[in-house]
Coordinates of C-alpha atoms in Angstrom, one line a residue:
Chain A
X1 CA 0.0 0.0 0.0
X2 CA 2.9 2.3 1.0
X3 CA 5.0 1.3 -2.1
X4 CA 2.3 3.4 -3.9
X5 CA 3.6 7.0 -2.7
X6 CA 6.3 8.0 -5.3
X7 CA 6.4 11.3 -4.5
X8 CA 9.6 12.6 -4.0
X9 CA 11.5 9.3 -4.9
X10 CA 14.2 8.7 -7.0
X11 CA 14.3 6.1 -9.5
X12 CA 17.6 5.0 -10.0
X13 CA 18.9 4.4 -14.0
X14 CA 20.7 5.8 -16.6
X15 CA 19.1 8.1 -19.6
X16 CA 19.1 11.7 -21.0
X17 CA 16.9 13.3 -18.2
X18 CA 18.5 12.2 -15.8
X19 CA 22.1 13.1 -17.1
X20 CA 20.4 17.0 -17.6
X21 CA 21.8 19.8 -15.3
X22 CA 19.2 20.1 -12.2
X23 CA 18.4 23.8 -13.3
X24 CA 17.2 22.4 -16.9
X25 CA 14.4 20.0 -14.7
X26 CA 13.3 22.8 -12.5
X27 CA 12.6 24.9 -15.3
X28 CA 11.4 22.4 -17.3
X29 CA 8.7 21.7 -14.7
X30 CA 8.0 25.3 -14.1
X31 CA 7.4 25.9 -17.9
X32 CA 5.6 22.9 -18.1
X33 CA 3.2 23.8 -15.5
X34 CA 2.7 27.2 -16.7
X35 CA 1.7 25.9 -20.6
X36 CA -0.6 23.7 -18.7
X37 CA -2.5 27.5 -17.2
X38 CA -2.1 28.8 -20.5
X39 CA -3.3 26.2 -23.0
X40 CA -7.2 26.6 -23.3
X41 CA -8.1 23.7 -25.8
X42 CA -8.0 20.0 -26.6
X43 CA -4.9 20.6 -29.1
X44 CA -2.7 22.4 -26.8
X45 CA -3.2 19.2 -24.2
X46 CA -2.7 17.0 -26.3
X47 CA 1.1 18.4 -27.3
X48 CA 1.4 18.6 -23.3
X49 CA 0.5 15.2 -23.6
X50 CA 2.8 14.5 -26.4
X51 CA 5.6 16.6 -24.7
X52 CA 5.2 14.7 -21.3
X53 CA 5.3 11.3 -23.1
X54 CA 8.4 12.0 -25.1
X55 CA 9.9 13.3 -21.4
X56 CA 8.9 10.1 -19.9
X57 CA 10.0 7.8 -23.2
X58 CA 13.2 9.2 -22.7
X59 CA 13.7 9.1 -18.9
X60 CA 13.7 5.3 -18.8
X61 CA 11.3 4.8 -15.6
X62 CA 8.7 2.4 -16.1
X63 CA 5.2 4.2 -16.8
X64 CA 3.7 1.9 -14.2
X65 CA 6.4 3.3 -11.9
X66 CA 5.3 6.6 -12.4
X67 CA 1.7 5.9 -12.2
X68 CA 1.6 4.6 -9.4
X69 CA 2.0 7.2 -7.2
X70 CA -1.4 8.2 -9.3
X71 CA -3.5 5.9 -6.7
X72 CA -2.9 8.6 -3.5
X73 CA -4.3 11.4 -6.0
X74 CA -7.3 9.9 -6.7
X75 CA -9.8 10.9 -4.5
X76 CA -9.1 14.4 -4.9
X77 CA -9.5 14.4 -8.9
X78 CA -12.7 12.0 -8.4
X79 CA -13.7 15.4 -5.8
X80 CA -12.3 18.2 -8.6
X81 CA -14.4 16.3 -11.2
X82 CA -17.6 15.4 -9.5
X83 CA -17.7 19.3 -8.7
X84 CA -16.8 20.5 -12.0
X85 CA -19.2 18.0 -13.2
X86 CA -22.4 19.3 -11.9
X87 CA -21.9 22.6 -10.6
X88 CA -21.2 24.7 -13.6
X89 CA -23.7 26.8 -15.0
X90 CA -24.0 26.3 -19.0
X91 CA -25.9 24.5 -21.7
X92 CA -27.6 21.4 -20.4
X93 CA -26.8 18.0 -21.2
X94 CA -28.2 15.5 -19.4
X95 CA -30.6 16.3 -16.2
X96 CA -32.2 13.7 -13.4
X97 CA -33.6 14.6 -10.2
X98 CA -31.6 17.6 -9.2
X99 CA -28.6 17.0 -10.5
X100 CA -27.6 18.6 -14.1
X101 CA -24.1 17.6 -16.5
X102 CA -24.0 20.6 -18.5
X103 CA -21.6 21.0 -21.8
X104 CA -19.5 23.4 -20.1
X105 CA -18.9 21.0 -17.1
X106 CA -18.5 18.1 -18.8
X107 CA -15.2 20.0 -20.4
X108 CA -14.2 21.5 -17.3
X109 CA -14.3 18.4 -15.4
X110 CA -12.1 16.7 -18.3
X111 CA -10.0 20.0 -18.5
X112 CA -8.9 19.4 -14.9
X113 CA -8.4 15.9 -14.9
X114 CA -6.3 16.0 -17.3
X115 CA -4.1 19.4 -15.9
X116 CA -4.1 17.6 -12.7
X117 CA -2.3 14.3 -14.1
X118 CA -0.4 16.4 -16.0
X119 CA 0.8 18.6 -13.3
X120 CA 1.7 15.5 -11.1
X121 CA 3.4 13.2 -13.7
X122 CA 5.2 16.4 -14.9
X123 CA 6.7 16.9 -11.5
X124 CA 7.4 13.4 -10.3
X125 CA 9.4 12.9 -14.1
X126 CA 11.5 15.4 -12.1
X127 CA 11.8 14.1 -8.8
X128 CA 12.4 10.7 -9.8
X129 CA 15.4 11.8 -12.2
X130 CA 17.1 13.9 -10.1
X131 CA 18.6 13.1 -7.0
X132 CA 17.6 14.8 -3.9
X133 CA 20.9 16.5 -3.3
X134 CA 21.1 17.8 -7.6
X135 CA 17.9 18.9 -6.7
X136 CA 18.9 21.5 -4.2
X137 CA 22.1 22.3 -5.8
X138 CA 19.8 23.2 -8.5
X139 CA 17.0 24.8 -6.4
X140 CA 19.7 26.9 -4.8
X141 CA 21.4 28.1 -8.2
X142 CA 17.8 28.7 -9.9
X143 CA 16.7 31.0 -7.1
X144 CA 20.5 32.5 -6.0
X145 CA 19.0 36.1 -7.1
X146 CA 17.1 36.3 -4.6
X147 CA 19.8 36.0 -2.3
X148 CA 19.9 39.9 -2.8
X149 CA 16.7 40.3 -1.4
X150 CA 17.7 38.6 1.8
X151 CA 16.0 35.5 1.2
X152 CA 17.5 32.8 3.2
X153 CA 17.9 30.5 -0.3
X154 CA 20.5 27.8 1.1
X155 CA 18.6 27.2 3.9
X156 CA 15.5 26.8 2.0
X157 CA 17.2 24.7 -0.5
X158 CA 18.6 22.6 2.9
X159 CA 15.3 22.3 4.3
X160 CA 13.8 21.3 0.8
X161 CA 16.8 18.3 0.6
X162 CA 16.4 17.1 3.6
X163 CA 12.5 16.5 3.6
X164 CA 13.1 14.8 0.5
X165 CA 15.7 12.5 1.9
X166 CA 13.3 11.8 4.8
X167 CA 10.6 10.6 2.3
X168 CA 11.6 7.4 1.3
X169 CA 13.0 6.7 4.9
X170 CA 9.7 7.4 6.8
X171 CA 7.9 5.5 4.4
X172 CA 10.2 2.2 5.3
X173 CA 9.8 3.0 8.7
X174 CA 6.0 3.6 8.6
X175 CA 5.5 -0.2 6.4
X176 CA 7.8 -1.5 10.0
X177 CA 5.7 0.2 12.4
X178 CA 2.7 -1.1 10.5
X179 CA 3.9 -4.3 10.1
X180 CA 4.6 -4.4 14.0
X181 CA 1.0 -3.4 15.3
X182 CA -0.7 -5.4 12.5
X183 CA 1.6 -8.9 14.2
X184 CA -0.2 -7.3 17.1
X185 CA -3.6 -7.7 15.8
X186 CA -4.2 -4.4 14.7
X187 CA -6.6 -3.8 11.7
X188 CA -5.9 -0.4 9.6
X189 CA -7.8 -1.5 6.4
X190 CA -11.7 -2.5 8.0
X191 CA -13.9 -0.8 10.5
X192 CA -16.0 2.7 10.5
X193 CA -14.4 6.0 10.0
X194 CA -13.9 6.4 13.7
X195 CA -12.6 3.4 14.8
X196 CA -10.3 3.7 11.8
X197 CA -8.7 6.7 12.7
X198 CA -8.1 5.8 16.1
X199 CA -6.2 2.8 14.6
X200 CA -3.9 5.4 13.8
X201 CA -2.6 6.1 16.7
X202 CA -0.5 2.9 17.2
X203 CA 1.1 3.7 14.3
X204 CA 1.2 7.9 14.5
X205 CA 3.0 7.4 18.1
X206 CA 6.0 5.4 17.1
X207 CA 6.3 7.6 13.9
X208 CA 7.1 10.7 15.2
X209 CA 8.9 10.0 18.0
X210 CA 11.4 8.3 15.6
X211 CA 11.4 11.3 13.5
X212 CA 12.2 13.5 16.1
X213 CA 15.0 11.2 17.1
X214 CA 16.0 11.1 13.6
X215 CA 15.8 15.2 13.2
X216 CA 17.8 15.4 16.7
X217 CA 20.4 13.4 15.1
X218 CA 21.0 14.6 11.9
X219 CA 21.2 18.2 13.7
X220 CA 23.8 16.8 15.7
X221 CA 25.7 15.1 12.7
X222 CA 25.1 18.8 10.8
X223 CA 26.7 20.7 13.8
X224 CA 29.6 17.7 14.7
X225 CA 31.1 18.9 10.9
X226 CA 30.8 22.1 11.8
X227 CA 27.5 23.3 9.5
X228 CA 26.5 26.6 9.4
X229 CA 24.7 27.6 6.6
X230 CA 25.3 28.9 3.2
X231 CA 27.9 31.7 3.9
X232 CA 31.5 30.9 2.3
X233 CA 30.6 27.6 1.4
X234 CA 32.0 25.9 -1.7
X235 CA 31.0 23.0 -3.7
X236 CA 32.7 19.9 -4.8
X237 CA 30.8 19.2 -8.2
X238 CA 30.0 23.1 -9.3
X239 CA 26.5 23.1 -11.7
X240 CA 28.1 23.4 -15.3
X241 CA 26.0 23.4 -18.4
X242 CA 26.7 21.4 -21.3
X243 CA 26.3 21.2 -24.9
X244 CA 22.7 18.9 -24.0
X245 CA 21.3 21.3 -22.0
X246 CA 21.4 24.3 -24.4
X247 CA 19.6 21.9 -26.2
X248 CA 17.3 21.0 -24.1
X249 CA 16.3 24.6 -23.3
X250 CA 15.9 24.9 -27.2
X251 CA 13.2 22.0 -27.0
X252 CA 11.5 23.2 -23.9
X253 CA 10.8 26.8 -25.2
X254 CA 10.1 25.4 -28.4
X255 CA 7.4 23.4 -26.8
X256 CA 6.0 26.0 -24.8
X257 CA 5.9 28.8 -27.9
X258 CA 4.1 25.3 -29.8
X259 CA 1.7 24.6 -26.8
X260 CA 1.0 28.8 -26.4
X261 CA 0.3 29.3 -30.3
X262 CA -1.7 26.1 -30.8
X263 CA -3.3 26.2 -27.0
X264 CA -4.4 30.1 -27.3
X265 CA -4.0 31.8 -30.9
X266 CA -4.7 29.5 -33.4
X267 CA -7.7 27.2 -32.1
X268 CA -9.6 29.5 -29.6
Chain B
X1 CA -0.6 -27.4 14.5
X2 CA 2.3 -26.6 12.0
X3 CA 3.7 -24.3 9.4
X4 CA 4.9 -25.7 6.0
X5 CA 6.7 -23.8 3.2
X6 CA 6.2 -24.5 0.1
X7 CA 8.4 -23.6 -3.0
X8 CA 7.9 -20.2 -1.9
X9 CA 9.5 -17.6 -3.8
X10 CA 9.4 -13.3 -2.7
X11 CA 10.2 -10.9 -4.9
X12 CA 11.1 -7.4 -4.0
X13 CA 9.7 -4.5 -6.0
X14 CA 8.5 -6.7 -8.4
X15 CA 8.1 -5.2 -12.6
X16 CA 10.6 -1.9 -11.7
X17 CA 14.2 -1.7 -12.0
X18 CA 14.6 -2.6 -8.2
X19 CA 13.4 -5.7 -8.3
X20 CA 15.1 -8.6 -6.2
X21 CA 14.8 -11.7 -5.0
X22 CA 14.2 -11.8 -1.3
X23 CA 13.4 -15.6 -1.4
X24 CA 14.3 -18.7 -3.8
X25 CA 12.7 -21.8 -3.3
X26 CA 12.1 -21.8 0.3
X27 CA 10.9 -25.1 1.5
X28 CA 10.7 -25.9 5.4
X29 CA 9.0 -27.5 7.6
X30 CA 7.9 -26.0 11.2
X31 CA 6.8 -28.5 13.5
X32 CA 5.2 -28.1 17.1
X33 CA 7.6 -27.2 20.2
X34 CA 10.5 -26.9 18.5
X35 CA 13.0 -24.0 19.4
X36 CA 14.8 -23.2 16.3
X37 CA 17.5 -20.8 15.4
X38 CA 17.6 -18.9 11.9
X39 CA 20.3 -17.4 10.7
X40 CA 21.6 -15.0 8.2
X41 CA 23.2 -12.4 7.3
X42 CA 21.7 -8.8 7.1
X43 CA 20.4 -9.0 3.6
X44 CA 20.0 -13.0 3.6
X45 CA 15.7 -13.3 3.4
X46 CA 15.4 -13.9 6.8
X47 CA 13.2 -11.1 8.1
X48 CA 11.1 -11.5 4.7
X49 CA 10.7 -15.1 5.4
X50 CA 9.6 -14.9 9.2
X51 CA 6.8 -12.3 7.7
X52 CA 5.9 -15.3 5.6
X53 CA 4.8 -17.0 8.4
X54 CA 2.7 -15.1 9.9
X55 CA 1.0 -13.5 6.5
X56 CA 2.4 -9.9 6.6
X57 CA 3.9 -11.0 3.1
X58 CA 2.6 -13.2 1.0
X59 CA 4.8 -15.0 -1.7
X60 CA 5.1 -14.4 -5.1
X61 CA 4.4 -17.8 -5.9
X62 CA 4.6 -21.1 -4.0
X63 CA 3.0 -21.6 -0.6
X64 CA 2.5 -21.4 3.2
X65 CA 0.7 -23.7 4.7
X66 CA -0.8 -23.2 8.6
X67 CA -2.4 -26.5 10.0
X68 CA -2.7 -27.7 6.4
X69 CA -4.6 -24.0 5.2
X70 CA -3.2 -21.9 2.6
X71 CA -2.5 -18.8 3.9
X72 CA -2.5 -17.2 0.6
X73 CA -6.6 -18.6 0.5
X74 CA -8.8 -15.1 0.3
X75 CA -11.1 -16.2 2.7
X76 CA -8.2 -17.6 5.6
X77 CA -8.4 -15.9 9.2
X78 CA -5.0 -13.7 8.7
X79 CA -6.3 -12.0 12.5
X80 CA -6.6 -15.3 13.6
X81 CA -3.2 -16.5 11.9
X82 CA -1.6 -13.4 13.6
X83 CA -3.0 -13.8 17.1
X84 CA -1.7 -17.8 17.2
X85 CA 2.1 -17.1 15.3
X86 CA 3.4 -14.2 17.3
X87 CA 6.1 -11.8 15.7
X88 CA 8.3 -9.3 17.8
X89 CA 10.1 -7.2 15.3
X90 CA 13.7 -6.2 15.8
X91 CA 13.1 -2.5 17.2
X92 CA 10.8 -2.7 20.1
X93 CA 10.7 1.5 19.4
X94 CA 8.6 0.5 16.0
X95 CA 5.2 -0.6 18.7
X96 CA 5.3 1.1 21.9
X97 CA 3.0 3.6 22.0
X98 CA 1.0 3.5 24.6
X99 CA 1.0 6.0 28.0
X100 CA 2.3 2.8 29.9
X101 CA 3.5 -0.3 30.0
X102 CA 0.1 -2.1 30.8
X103 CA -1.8 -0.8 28.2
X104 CA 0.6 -1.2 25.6
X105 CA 0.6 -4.7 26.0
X106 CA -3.0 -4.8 26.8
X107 CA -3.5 -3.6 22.7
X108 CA -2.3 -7.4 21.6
X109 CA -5.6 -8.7 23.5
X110 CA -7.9 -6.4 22.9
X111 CA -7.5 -6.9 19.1
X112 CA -8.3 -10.1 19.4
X113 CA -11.7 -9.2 20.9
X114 CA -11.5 -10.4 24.5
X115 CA -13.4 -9.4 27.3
X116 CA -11.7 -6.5 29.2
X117 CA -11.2 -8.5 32.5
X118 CA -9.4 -11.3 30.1
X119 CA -6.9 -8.6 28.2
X120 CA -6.0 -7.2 31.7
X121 CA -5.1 -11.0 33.1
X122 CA -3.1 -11.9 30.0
X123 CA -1.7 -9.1 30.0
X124 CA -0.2 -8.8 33.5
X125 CA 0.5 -13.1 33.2
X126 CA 2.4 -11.8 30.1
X127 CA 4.6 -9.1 31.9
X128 CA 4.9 -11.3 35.1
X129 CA 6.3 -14.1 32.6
X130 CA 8.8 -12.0 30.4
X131 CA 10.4 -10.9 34.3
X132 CA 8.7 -6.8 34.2
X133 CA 8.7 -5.6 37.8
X134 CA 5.5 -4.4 39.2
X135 CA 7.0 -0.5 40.0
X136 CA 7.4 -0.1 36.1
X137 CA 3.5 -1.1 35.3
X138 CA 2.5 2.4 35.0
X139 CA 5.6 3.8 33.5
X140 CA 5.6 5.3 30.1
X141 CA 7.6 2.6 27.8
X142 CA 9.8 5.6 26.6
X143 CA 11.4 6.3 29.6
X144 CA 12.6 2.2 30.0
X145 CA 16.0 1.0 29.0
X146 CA 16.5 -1.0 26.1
X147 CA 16.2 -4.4 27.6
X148 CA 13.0 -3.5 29.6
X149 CA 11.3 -2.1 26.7
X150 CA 12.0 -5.5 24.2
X151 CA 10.7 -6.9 27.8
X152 CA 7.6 -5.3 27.2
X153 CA 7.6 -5.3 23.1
X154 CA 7.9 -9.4 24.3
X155 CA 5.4 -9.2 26.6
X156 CA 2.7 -7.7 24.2
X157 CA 3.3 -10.6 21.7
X158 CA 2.7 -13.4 24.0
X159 CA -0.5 -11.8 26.0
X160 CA -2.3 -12.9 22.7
X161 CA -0.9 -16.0 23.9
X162 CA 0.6 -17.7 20.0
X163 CA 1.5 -21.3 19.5
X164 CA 4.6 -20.0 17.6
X165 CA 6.9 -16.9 18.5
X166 CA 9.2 -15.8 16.4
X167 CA 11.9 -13.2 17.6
X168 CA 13.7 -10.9 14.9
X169 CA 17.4 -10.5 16.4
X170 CA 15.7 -9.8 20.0
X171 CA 19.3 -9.4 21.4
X172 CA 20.2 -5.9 18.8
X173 CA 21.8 -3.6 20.7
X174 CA 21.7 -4.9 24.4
X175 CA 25.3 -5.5 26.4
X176 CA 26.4 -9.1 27.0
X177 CA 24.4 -8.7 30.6
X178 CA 21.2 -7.5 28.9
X179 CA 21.7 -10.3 25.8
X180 CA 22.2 -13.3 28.2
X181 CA 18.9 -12.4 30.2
X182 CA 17.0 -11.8 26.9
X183 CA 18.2 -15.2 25.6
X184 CA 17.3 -16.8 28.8
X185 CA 14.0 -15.4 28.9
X186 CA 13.1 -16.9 25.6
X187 CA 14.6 -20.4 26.6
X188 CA 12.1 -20.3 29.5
X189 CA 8.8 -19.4 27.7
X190 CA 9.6 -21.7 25.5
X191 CA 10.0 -24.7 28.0
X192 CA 6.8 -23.4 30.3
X193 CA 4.7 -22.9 27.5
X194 CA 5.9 -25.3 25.7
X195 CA 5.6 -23.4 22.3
X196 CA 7.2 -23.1 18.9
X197 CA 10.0 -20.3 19.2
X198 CA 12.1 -19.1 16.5
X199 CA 15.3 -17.3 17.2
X200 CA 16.1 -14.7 14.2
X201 CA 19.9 -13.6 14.7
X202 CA 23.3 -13.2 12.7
X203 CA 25.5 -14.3 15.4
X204 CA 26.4 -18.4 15.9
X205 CA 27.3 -17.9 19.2
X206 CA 24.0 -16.4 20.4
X207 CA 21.7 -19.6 19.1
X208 CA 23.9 -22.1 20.0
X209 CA 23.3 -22.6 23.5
X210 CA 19.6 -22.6 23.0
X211 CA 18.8 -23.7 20.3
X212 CA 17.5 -27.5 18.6
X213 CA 17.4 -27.2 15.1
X214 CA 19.3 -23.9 13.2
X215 CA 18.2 -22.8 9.6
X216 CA 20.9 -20.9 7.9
X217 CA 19.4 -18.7 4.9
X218 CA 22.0 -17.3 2.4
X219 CA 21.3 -15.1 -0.7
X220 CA 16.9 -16.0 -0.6
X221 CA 18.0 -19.8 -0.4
X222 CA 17.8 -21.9 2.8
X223 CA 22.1 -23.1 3.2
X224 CA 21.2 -25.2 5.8
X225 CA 18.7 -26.8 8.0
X226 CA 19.6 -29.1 10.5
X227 CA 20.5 -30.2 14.2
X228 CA 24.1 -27.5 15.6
X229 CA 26.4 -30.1 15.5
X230 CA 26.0 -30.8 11.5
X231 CA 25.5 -27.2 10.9
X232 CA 28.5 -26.3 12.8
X233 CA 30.1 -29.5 11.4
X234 CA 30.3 -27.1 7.9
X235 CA 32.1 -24.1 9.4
X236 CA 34.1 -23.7 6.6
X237 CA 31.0 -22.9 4.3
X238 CA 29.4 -20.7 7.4
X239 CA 32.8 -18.8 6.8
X240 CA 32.7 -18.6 3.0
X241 CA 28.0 -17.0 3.6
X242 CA 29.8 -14.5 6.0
X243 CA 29.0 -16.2 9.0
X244 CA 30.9 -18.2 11.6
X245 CA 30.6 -21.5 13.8
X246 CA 30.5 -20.2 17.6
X247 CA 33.9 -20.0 18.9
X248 CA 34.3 -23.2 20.8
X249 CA 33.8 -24.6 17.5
X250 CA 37.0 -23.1 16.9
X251 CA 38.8 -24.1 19.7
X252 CA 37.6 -27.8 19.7
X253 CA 39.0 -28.0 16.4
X254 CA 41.8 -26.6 17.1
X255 CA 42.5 -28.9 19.7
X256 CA 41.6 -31.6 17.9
X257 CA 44.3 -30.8 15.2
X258 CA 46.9 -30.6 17.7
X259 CA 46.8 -34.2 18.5
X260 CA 44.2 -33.9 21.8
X261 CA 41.6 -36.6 21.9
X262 CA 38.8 -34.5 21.7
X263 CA 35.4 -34.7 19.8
X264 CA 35.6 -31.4 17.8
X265 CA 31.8 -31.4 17.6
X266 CA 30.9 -30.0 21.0
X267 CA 28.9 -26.8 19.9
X268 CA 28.5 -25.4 23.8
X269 CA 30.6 -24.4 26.6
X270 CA 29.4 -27.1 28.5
X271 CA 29.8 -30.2 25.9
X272 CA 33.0 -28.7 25.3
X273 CA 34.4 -28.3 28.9
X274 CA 33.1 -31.7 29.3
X275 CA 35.0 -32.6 26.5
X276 CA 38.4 -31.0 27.7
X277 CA 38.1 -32.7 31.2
X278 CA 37.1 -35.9 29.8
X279 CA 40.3 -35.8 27.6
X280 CA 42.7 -34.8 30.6
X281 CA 41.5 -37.6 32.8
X282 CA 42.4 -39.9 30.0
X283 CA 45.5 -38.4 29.6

C-alpha cells in the first residue's frame, strides 16, 4: 500500500533526463506547469500530452512506476471532477432529479483531470530523475538572485533536501511500524471512519517520536562537521552546463511557444 | 498445529528496475515445540521469510501452509493467523505507543476481541512471565532502558498467547548482561509454554546454547537446515556466507588438530568443557 507513494523518490537508472543539469528540470517543470495554465483547448493538451510522453520515453522509468504514485491522488481528482461535473452553470446535457451535467462541465471536469495528471506526472518525471541533493544544488542556483533580497535561499534549499531525503526513509519506517501493530492484531484496512482513525494512533505514536529522534540526530551530525549555513561555502561538483542542455532549453521553449500558439492563438 | 513452506519464492519490488529476489525456493517445515535458530546475514531473506509465516507477506508464488490452510486462500483468518504465530520485530521503538507499560501490551488482546477482565489477566500473566517488575507497570515505555522495553515489546506478543513466537534478532543492541537475560527469557517461555520459538539472529554464538534445530538462509536460499552439530560441522562454508561457527567450535578443532583426543563437535561451553576434562582424565 505504501510502495504506492512516489512522490519525492528517486528512480535510480541511466538516460538523457537524468544526465540533464538540475536547473534544466526545474525549469522544465516550471514551464511545463505554466503551458498547462495557459493552454485553453484539446490541441494544446494533447502536445502537453505529447511533450510529457516523449519526457517520460526518454527518462527510462517504467510508466507503471510513475503511475503509481497516481493511486494517492485519486480521491481528490474524483472530488475536482464530481464538482466541475455538476456545478457549472452552461448548456444542459443530461438532467435527473436535481442534479444537471451541462456541456461546459463536462469540459471543465475533463480540463482538470487532465491538468491535474499532468501537473503531477510532470513533477514526479522530475523528482524521480534527479537526485535529492542535484535537486537543491539546482533549487539553490535557480533561485540564487534572490539572495539579494535577503532570502534565506540555502537554507530553504537545505530544508527542501532534507524532507526529501526523509521521504523514502519514513515511508520504510512507517511499512515496519505497520507491520509491528498489525503482528499485534491491529486492523488499519476495515472498521468505521472512527474506529479507523483511532487505529492510527499505534502507528502515529511510534512515527514521530522516531522522527524526532532522527531530526535530533541529523542536527547533531550537521553541527559535529561544523554546519553553518550557506555563507562561504564551496561545492565539490559546481553546476556546469553542457552542450545537452542548451539543447534541451531549445526543446522546452520550443514546446512551450508550440503549446502557447496552438493552445491560445490559433484554435480559440 | 504446524507451518509448511512450500516452493515459496518473494520478490522485492517486483516489474521496476529494483526488483530482487528476497526468497528462492524456500521449502521448510515447522513442527510443534521446537526452538529453532535462523540465521543469516543482514540481507540473507530472513526477516522477509519470518513475515511469511505469519502472512504480513505473502509470496510471489509457491506456498504457506498453517495446520494444512493456505495462507494465501482469500477467505483464511490472517487476524486469527496473527493472534496464534506471534512476531516481535527487531526494534521494540517500532510498537510502543501506549501511556504505559500495561496498556501497551493490553493492545495485543484487545485486538483479538477479548473481554476487558481477560486482556487485563493476560496481559499482567504476560509481563509477570517476560520478568517486568510491578514499579514499572505504569511507566511510560519511553522512559525504559533498552532491555525493559524489548521486555515489554515481548510481553505484548505473547499476551495474545501464539502457538509459535518468532523473535527478529531480540538481542540488537543490548550489552552481554542485557543479551544473556533476553536469551534466557526466551529459553524459559519456550520450555513453560511449551511453544514453537524461533530465534532470528546473525551471530552463531548467540543460538547455539539454545537452540535445537538452526536454519541458515543465504542469498533467498535456505544453506542449511539441521541439528548444531551438522550445521557447525560445515564451518568452513558458514565462513565462505559471512557467517561463523560459535567460537568453541574453533577451539575444539583446534584442539583436535593438535593431537588432543577430543570430539571437535561439542557446539557449547558445557559439551565442550566436558570434553576438555574428559580428555585430561584420559590423559
Amino acid at each position: 500500500m505504501l510502495r504506492d507513494i512516489t512522490l519525492g523518490q528517486y528512480y535510480r537508472t541511466d538516460s538523457v533526463i537524468h544526465r540533464l543539469d538540475p536547473r534544466v528540470k526545474l525549469v522544465a517543470t516550471f514551464v511545463f506547469i505554466m503551458s498547462l495554465f495557459l493552454v485553453k483547448n484539446f490541441w494544446g493538451y494533447l502536445i502537453a500530452g505529447v511533450f510529457l510522453a516523449v519526457c517520460i520515453k526518454l527518462s527510462n522509468v517504467p510508466p507503471k512506476f510513475i503511475f503509481r504514485g497516481m493511486k494517492t491522488i485519486f480521491f481528490l481528482l474524483l472530488l475536482t471532477m464530481v464538482f466541475n461535473l455538476f456545478l457549472t452553470p452552461g448548456k444542459e446535457l443530461v438532467s435527473f432529479w436535481k442534479f444537471t451535467i451541462t456541456y461546459e462541465g463536462l469540459k471543465m471536469a475533463s480540463m482538470m483531470a487532465v491538468r491535474l495528471v499532468f501537473l503531477i506526472t510532470g513533477s514526479s518525471i522530475m523528482t524521480l530523475t534527479t537526485t535529492p541533493n542535484n535537486l537543491t544544488d539546482g533549487m539553490e542556483s535557480v533561485l540564487g538572485p534572490l539572495k539579494k533580497l535577503h532570502v534565506p535561499v540555502h537554507e530553504i534549499s537545505m530544508m527542501m533536501s532534507i524532507a526529501l531525503r526523509f521521504i523514502p526513509i519514513l515511508l520504510e519506517e512507517t511499512d515496519k511500524i505497520m507491520k509491528a501493530q498489525m503482528a499485534r492484531g491491529a486492523d488499519f484496512e476495515n472498521g468505521s471512519l472512527i474506529n479507523r482513525a483511532k487505529s492510527l494512533v499505534p502507528l502515529l505514536v511510534p512515527l514521530f517520536i522516531s522522527a524526532f529522534r532522527r531530526a535530533m540526530d541529523l542536527a547533531m551530525a550537521m553541527e559535529a562537521r561544523c554546519y553553518r549555513g550557506g555563507d562561504g561555502r564551496t561545492k565539490m561538483k559546481p553546476l556546469i552546463y553542457k552542450k545537452r542542455d542548451r539543447i534541451a532549453y531549445g526543446v522546452l521553449y520550443s514546446y512551450l511557444l508550440v503549446a502557447i500558439v496552438v493552445g491560445r492563438i490559433l484554435f480559440r | 498445529m504446524s507451518l509448511i513452506l512450500d516452493h515459496v519464492n518473494y520478490i522485492y519490488d517486483e516489474d521496476t528496475a529494483m526488483a530482487h529476489a528476497a526468497l528462492i525456493d524456500v521449502n521448510l517445515q515447522i513442527p510443534d515445540g521446537q526452538f529453532i535458530g535462523l540465521i543469516g546475514h543482514t540481507g540473507s531473506g530472513k526477516s522477509t521469510l519470518i513475515q511469511h509465516l505469519n502472512g504480513l507477506e505473502t509470496p510471489t508464488s509457491g506456498s504457506v501452509y498453517f495446520n494444512g490452510k493456505d495462507i494465501s486462500d482469500p477467505d483464511f483468518n490472517k487476524k486469527e493467523l496473527r493472534s496464534k504465530v506471534g512476531l516481535v520485530f527487531q526494534y521494540p521503538e517500532h510498537q510502543l505507543f501506549e501511556t504505559d507499560c500495561f496498556k501497551d501490551v493490553c493492545f495485543g488482546p484487545k485486538n483479538l476481541g477479548l473481554p476487558q477482565k481477560e486482556v487485563e489477566l493476560r496481559a499482567y500473566e504476560a509481563l509477570k512471565m517476560v520478568g517486568f517488575d510491578d514499579e514499572y507497570f505504569y511507566q511510560s515505555p519511553f522512559e525504559l532502558s533498552g532491555g525493559q522495553k524489548r521486555r515489554v515489546a515481548i510481553a505484548g506478543v505473547i499476551a495474545m498467547k501464539p502457538d509459535v513466537l518468532i523473535l527478529d534478532e531480540p538481542t540488537a543492541g543490548l550489552d552481554p548482561k542485557g543479551r544473556e537475560d533476553i536469551l534466557g527469557l526466551i529459553k524459559r517461555l519456550h520450555d513453560e509454554m511449551g511453544i514453537t520459538v524461533i530465534l532470528v539472529s546473525h551471530s552463531m554464538d548467540d543460538v547455539a546454547d539454545y537452540v535445537e534445530r538452526i536454519i541458515v538462509m543465504n542469498k533467498g536460499r535456505v544453506a542449511f537446515d539441521d541439528i548444531p552439530v551438522n550445521v557447525f560441522a560445515h564451518y568452513k562454508e558458514l565462513e565462505e556466507i559471512g557467517l561463523a561457527a560459535p567460537q568453541v567450535t574453533y577451539v575444539m578443532q583446534e584442539l583436535a588438530k593438535a593431537g588432543f583426543p577430543v570430539d571437535a563437535k561439542a557446539t557449547t561451553m558445557e559439551q565442550a568443557k566436558n570434553e576438555i576434562l574428559k580428555a585430561f582424565g584420559r590423559c
